[in-house]
Amino acid sequence: MSVSLPNGSILSLATAYGVAKPVTAISNANPGVASAAAHGFANGALLEVTSGWSKIDGRIIRVAGQVAGAFNLDGIDTIDTKLFPAGAGAGSVREITGFAQISQVLELSTSGGEQQFATYSFLENDYDSQIPTTLSAQSVSISIADDPTLPGYQALKAASDAKAVRALKMVLPSGSVLLYNGYVSFNETPTMTKGNVMACKATFSLLSRPVRYAS
């Protein structure tokens, strides 16, 4: 049992990607093992995944246990064939080859991700019942002190202008890593309140659930 502060967290935006490489199969295992001929990935590499399995499609996953022609999807349990139908996980991956640190972060907040429900009632009932459906769309908002000369500011602007999907990496003081993937929107007009730091806001509209590694 512990508590922690976010002070010292480092945020980085993906700025460069390698060529997409085909994945011919992913095993039902813990962790799942991806088959990819001559992949060339080192352990610890971060990959954007495209897969027939919606549970991992669009997520950022770390490479582990790499060997010639295969590698583990670090921390991803694909044993359940109801969630990961056998033989349907093929797709492609591309390595993130460059990041720009997002400096001068003032605040980070998230919204969405809540469980949604379908409500129903039978004629003979005098009460409603609910069953879980999907999670609501999730986004991450970052407020940064206004300085257009910084690499992180320029990377956010470029991604927003291109309406591009980019990975966001957050390393916490504990060494824990959070990985997000989504569309970037960036408002270059800073807030202006007398006596307060001028700040610009970036929003990541997530395509998939985040991935977290303890270290």
PDB file of N, CA, C and O in Angstrom, residues 12-17 48 58-60 94 96-100 102 140 154-169 179-185 203-208:
ATOM      1  N   SER A  12       6.472  12.399 -23.293  1.00  0.00           N
ATOM      2  CA  SER A  12       7.130  12.481 -24.599  1.00  0.00           C
ATOM      3  C   SER A  12       6.153  12.092 -25.692  1.00  0.00           C
ATOM      4  O   SER A  12       5.333  11.179 -25.509  1.00  0.00           O
ATOM      5  N   LEU A  13       6.253  12.776 -26.829  1.00  0.00           N
ATOM      6  CA  LEU A  13       5.394  12.517 -27.980  1.00  0.00           C
ATOM      7  C   LEU A  13       6.196  11.822 -29.073  1.00  0.00           C
ATOM      8  O   LEU A  13       7.317  12.237 -29.400  1.00  0.00           O
ATOM      9  N   ALA A  14       5.643  10.753 -29.642  1.00  0.00           N
ATOM     10  CA  ALA A  14       6.310  10.054 -30.738  1.00  0.00           C
ATOM     11  C   ALA A  14       6.417  10.979 -31.951  1.00  0.00           C
ATOM     12  O   ALA A  14       5.440  11.626 -32.341  1.00  0.00           O
ATOM     13  N   THR A  15       7.603  11.036 -32.547  1.00  0.00           N
ATOM     14  CA  THR A  15       7.826  11.912 -33.705  1.00  0.00           C
ATOM     15  C   THR A  15       8.308  11.155 -34.935  1.00  0.00           C
ATOM     16  O   THR A  15       8.338  11.727 -36.031  1.00  0.00           O
ATOM     17  N   ALA A  16       8.710   9.887 -34.778  1.00  0.00           N
ATOM     18  CA  ALA A  16       9.207   9.121 -35.922  1.00  0.00           C
ATOM     19  C   ALA A  16       8.858   7.641 -35.745  1.00  0.00           C
ATOM     20  O   ALA A  16       8.888   7.117 -34.624  1.00  0.00           O
ATOM     21  N   TYR A  17       8.535   7.005 -36.869  1.00  0.00           N
ATOM     22  CA  TYR A  17       8.153   5.592 -36.860  1.00  0.00           C
ATOM     23  C   TYR A  17       8.924   4.865 -37.944  1.00  0.00           C
ATOM     24  O   TYR A  17       9.232   5.420 -39.002  1.00  0.00           O
ATOM     25  N   GLU A  48       3.672   0.243 -32.305  1.00  0.00           N
ATOM     26  CA  GLU A  48       2.250   0.489 -32.539  1.00  0.00           C
ATOM     27  C   GLU A  48       1.699  -0.749 -33.257  1.00  0.00           C
ATOM     28  O   GLU A  48       2.208  -1.143 -34.296  1.00  0.00           O
ATOM     29  N   GLY A  58      -4.259  -0.959 -32.280  1.00  0.00           N
ATOM     30  CA  GLY A  58      -4.053   0.456 -31.996  1.00  0.00           C
ATOM     31  C   GLY A  58      -3.322   0.738 -30.703  1.00  0.00           C
ATOM     32  O   GLY A  58      -3.095   1.916 -30.374  1.00  0.00           O
ATOM     33  N   ARG A  59      -2.921  -0.282 -29.968  1.00  0.00           N
ATOM     34  CA  ARG A  59      -2.232  -0.049 -28.703  1.00  0.00           C
ATOM     35  C   ARG A  59      -0.712   0.028 -28.913  1.00  0.00           C
ATOM     36  O   ARG A  59      -0.185  -0.425 -29.927  1.00  0.00           O
ATOM     37  N   ILE A  60      -0.031   0.618 -27.942  1.00  0.00           N
ATOM     38  CA  ILE A  60       1.427   0.696 -27.946  1.00  0.00           C
ATOM     39  C   ILE A  60       1.937  -0.368 -26.981  1.00  0.00           C
ATOM     40  O   ILE A  60       1.601  -0.355 -25.798  1.00  0.00           O
ATOM     41  N   ARG A  94       4.691  -1.335 -36.203  1.00  0.00           N
ATOM     42  CA  ARG A  94       5.754  -0.405 -36.600  1.00  0.00           C
ATOM     43  C   ARG A  94       6.388   0.164 -35.340  1.00  0.00           C
ATOM     44  O   ARG A  94       5.704   0.487 -34.362  1.00  0.00           O
ATOM     45  N   ILE A  96       8.328   2.697 -32.888  1.00  0.00           N
ATOM     46  CA  ILE A  96       8.498   4.127 -32.636  1.00  0.00           C
ATOM     47  C   ILE A  96       9.993   4.382 -32.503  1.00  0.00           C
ATOM     48  O   ILE A  96      10.653   3.839 -31.620  1.00  0.00           O
ATOM     49  N   THR A  97      10.537   5.194 -33.389  1.00  0.00           N
ATOM     50  CA  THR A  97      11.988   5.393 -33.451  1.00  0.00           C
ATOM     51  C   THR A  97      12.442   6.752 -32.931  1.00  0.00           C
ATOM     52  O   THR A  97      13.642   7.017 -32.864  1.00  0.00           O
ATOM     53  N   GLY A  98      11.502   7.631 -32.582  1.00  0.00           N
ATOM     54  CA  GLY A  98      11.883   8.937 -32.074  1.00  0.00           C
ATOM     55  C   GLY A  98      10.808   9.550 -31.205  1.00  0.00           C
ATOM     56  O   GLY A  98       9.606   9.368 -31.461  1.00  0.00           O
ATOM     57  N   PHE A  99      11.225  10.244 -30.154  1.00  0.00           N
ATOM     58  CA  PHE A  99      10.314  10.945 -29.249  1.00  0.00           C
ATOM     59  C   PHE A  99      10.819  12.372 -29.034  1.00  0.00           C
ATOM     60  O   PHE A  99      12.028  12.621 -29.087  1.00  0.00           O
ATOM     61  N   ALA A 100       9.901  13.283 -28.782  1.00  0.00           N
ATOM     62  CA  ALA A 100      10.253  14.637 -28.342  1.00  0.00           C
ATOM     63  C   ALA A 100       9.613  14.849 -26.971  1.00  0.00           C
ATOM     64  O   ALA A 100       8.408  14.613 -26.796  1.00  0.00           O
ATOM     65  N   ILE A 102       7.803  16.603 -24.065  1.00  0.00           N
ATOM     66  CA  ILE A 102       6.870  17.726 -23.897  1.00  0.00           C
ATOM     67  C   ILE A 102       7.249  18.403 -22.584  1.00  0.00           C
ATOM     68  O   ILE A 102       6.957  17.899 -21.498  1.00  0.00           O
ATOM     69  N   VAL A 140      -6.964  12.459 -23.118  1.00  0.00           N
ATOM     70  CA  VAL A 140      -5.968  12.993 -22.193  1.00  0.00           C
ATOM     71  C   VAL A 140      -5.718  14.442 -22.580  1.00  0.00           C
ATOM     72  O   VAL A 140      -5.466  14.739 -23.753  1.00  0.00           O
ATOM     73  N   GLN A 154       6.567  22.229 -30.761  1.00  0.00           N
ATOM     74  CA  GLN A 154       6.582  22.105 -32.221  1.00  0.00           C
ATOM     75  C   GLN A 154       6.073  20.735 -32.669  1.00  0.00           C
ATOM     76  O   GLN A 154       5.371  20.615 -33.689  1.00  0.00           O
ATOM     77  N   ALA A 155       6.396  19.677 -31.915  1.00  0.00           N
ATOM     78  CA  ALA A 155       5.929  18.333 -32.257  1.00  0.00           C
ATOM     79  C   ALA A 155       4.417  18.228 -32.103  1.00  0.00           C
ATOM     80  O   ALA A 155       3.730  17.608 -32.936  1.00  0.00           O
ATOM     81  N   LEU A 156       3.871  18.815 -31.053  1.00  0.00           N
ATOM     82  CA  LEU A 156       2.415  18.815 -30.857  1.00  0.00           C
ATOM     83  C   LEU A 156       1.721  19.565 -31.991  1.00  0.00           C
ATOM     84  O   LEU A 156       0.702  19.115 -32.521  1.00  0.00           O
ATOM     85  N   LYS A 157       2.270  20.716 -32.376  1.00  0.00           N
ATOM     86  CA  LYS A 157       1.686  21.502 -33.451  1.00  0.00           C
ATOM     87  C   LYS A 157       1.707  20.726 -34.771  1.00  0.00           C
ATOM     88  O   LYS A 157       0.708  20.697 -35.501  1.00  0.00           O
ATOM     89  N   ALA A 158       2.835  20.081 -35.066  1.00  0.00           N
ATOM     90  CA  ALA A 158       2.960  19.334 -36.319  1.00  0.00           C
ATOM     91  C   ALA A 158       1.963  18.174 -36.358  1.00  0.00           C
ATOM     92  O   ALA A 158       1.327  17.910 -37.389  1.00  0.00           O
ATOM     93  N   ALA A 159       1.824  17.453 -35.253  1.00  0.00           N
ATOM     94  CA  ALA A 159       0.892  16.328 -35.205  1.00  0.00           C
ATOM     95  C   ALA A 159      -0.549  16.805 -35.340  1.00  0.00           C
ATOM     96  O   ALA A 159      -1.372  16.170 -36.012  1.00  0.00           O
ATOM     97  N   SER A 160      -0.854  17.924 -34.705  1.00  0.00           N
ATOM     98  CA  SER A 160      -2.209  18.477 -34.788  1.00  0.00           C
ATOM     99  C   SER A 160      -2.521  18.942 -36.203  1.00  0.00           C
ATOM    100  O   SER A 160      -3.601  18.668 -36.747  1.00  0.00           O
ATOM    101  N   ASP A 161      -1.573  19.642 -36.830  1.00  0.00           N
ATOM    102  CA  ASP A 161      -1.779  20.133 -38.197  1.00  0.00           C
ATOM    103  C   ASP A 161      -2.009  18.977 -39.167  1.00  0.00           C
ATOM    104  O   ASP A 161      -2.785  19.087 -40.121  1.00  0.00           O
ATOM    105  N   ALA A 162      -1.319  17.864 -38.937  1.00  0.00           N
ATOM    106  CA  ALA A 162      -1.427  16.702 -39.819  1.00  0.00           C
ATOM    107  C   ALA A 162      -2.620  15.810 -39.471  1.00  0.00           C
ATOM    108  O   ALA A 162      -2.875  14.828 -40.169  1.00  0.00           O
ATOM    109  N   LYS A 163      -3.328  16.158 -38.375  1.00  0.00           N
ATOM    110  CA  LYS A 163      -4.415  15.299 -37.868  1.00  0.00           C
ATOM    111  C   LYS A 163      -3.931  13.858 -37.743  1.00  0.00           C
ATOM    112  O   LYS A 163      -4.596  12.904 -38.152  1.00  0.00           O
ATOM    113  N   ALA A 164      -2.749  13.727 -37.159  1.00  0.00           N
ATOM    114  CA  ALA A 164      -2.063  12.436 -37.112  1.00  0.00           C
ATOM    115  C   ALA A 164      -2.295  11.716 -35.792  1.00  0.00           C
ATOM    116  O   ALA A 164      -2.519  12.333 -34.747  1.00  0.00           O
ATOM    117  N   VAL A 165      -2.231  10.401 -35.867  1.00  0.00           N
ATOM    118  CA  VAL A 165      -2.240   9.563 -34.673  1.00  0.00           C
ATOM    119  C   VAL A 165      -0.808   9.464 -34.167  1.00  0.00           C
ATOM    120  O   VAL A 165       0.115   9.161 -34.936  1.00  0.00           O
ATOM    121  N   ARG A 166      -0.612   9.746 -32.901  1.00  0.00           N
ATOM    122  CA  ARG A 166       0.720   9.697 -32.318  1.00  0.00           C
ATOM    123  C   ARG A 166       0.666   9.006 -30.954  1.00  0.00           C
ATOM    124  O   ARG A 166      -0.332   9.077 -30.243  1.00  0.00           O
ATOM    125  N   ALA A 167       1.769   8.360 -30.595  1.00  0.00           N
ATOM    126  CA  ALA A 167       1.902   7.743 -29.277  1.00  0.00           C
ATOM    127  C   ALA A 167       2.344   8.794 -28.267  1.00  0.00           C
ATOM    128  O   ALA A 167       3.121   9.694 -28.588  1.00  0.00           O
ATOM    129  N   LEU A 168       1.854   8.649 -27.051  1.00  0.00           N
ATOM    130  CA  LEU A 168       2.256   9.502 -25.937  1.00  0.00           C
ATOM    131  C   LEU A 168       2.801   8.601 -24.841  1.00  0.00           C
ATOM    132  O   LEU A 168       2.143   7.638 -24.431  1.00  0.00           O
ATOM    133  N   LYS A 169       4.022   8.889 -24.397  1.00  0.00           N
ATOM    134  CA  LYS A 169       4.658   8.097 -23.341  1.00  0.00           C
ATOM    135  C   LYS A 169       4.802   8.944 -22.090  1.00  0.00           C
ATOM    136  O   LYS A 169       5.266  10.087 -22.148  1.00  0.00           O
ATOM    137  N   LEU A 179       1.485   4.227 -21.685  1.00  0.00           N
ATOM    138  CA  LEU A 179       1.564   4.408 -23.134  1.00  0.00           C
ATOM    139  C   LEU A 179       0.164   4.618 -23.701  1.00  0.00           C
ATOM    140  O   LEU A 179      -0.728   3.779 -23.502  1.00  0.00           O
ATOM    141  N   TYR A 180      -0.012   5.726 -24.412  1.00  0.00           N
ATOM    142  CA  TYR A 180      -1.296   6.082 -25.015  1.00  0.00           C
ATOM    143  C   TYR A 180      -1.121   6.182 -26.527  1.00  0.00           C
ATOM    144  O   TYR A 180      -0.014   6.388 -27.025  1.00  0.00           O
ATOM    145  N   ASN A 181      -2.233   6.109 -27.258  1.00  0.00           N
ATOM    146  CA  ASN A 181      -2.180   6.278 -28.707  1.00  0.00           C
ATOM    147  C   ASN A 181      -3.474   6.944 -29.164  1.00  0.00           C
ATOM    148  O   ASN A 181      -4.578   6.476 -28.836  1.00  0.00           O
ATOM    149  N   GLY A 182      -3.351   8.053 -29.892  1.00  0.00           N
ATOM    150  CA  GLY A 182      -4.559   8.740 -30.325  1.00  0.00           C
ATOM    151  C   GLY A 182      -4.276   9.942 -31.202  1.00  0.00           C
ATOM    152  O   GLY A 182      -3.121  10.278 -31.486  1.00  0.00           O
ATOM    153  N   TYR A 183      -5.357  10.570 -31.629  1.00  0.00           N
ATOM    154  CA  TYR A 183      -5.265  11.787 -32.440  1.00  0.00           C
ATOM    155  C   TYR A 183      -4.884  12.967 -31.557  1.00  0.00           C
ATOM    156  O   TYR A 183      -5.379  13.111 -30.432  1.00  0.00           O
ATOM    157  N   VAL A 184      -4.015  13.815 -32.083  1.00  0.00           N
ATOM    158  CA  VAL A 184      -3.525  14.974 -31.337  1.00  0.00           C
ATOM    159  C   VAL A 184      -4.232  16.239 -31.825  1.00  0.00           C
ATOM    160  O   VAL A 184      -4.304  16.497 -33.032  1.00  0.00           O
ATOM    161  N   SER A 185      -4.740  17.010 -30.885  1.00  0.00           N
ATOM    162  CA  SER A 185      -5.272  18.346 -31.167  1.00  0.00           C
ATOM    163  C   SER A 185      -4.510  19.335 -30.292  1.00  0.00           C
ATOM    164  O   SER A 185      -4.269  19.057 -29.115  1.00  0.00           O
ATOM    165  N   THR A 203      -4.766  17.966 -26.623  1.00  0.00           N
ATOM    166  CA  THR A 203      -5.702  16.894 -26.296  1.00  0.00           C
ATOM    167  C   THR A 203      -5.389  15.672 -27.137  1.00  0.00           C
ATOM    168  O   THR A 203      -5.184  15.776 -28.349  1.00  0.00           O
ATOM    169  N   PHE A 204      -5.355  14.523 -26.496  1.00  0.00           N
ATOM    170  CA  PHE A 204      -5.177  13.236 -27.173  1.00  0.00           C
ATOM    171  C   PHE A 204      -6.495  12.482 -27.106  1.00  0.00           C
ATOM    172  O   PHE A 204      -6.943  12.109 -26.019  1.00  0.00           O
ATOM    173  N   SER A 205      -7.106  12.259 -28.265  1.00  0.00           N
ATOM    174  CA  SER A 205      -8.341  11.483 -28.346  1.00  0.00           C
ATOM    175  C   SER A 205      -7.942  10.029 -28.604  1.00  0.00           C
ATOM    176  O   SER A 205      -7.519   9.677 -29.709  1.00  0.00           O
ATOM    177  N   LEU A 206      -8.065   9.195 -27.591  1.00  0.00           N
ATOM    178  CA  LEU A 206      -7.470   7.867 -27.636  1.00  0.00           C
ATOM    179  C   LEU A 206      -8.237   6.918 -28.547  1.00  0.00           C
ATOM    180  O   LEU A 206      -9.473   6.895 -28.560  1.00  0.00           O
ATOM    181  N   LEU A 207      -7.474   6.109 -29.294  1.00  0.00           N
ATOM    182  CA  LEU A 207      -8.044   5.091 -30.174  1.00  0.00           C
ATOM    183  C   LEU A 207      -8.210   3.764 -29.460  1.00  0.00           C
ATOM    184  O   LEU A 207      -8.964   2.892 -29.924  1.00  0.00           O
ATOM    185  N   SER A 208      -7.487   3.581 -28.368  1.00  0.00           N
ATOM    186  CA  SER A 208      -7.479   2.298 -27.675  1.00  0.00           C
ATOM    187  C   SER A 208      -7.160   2.540 -26.205  1.00  0.00           C
ATOM    188  O   SER A 208      -6.798   3.653 -25.809  1.00  0.00           O
TER     189      SER A 208
END
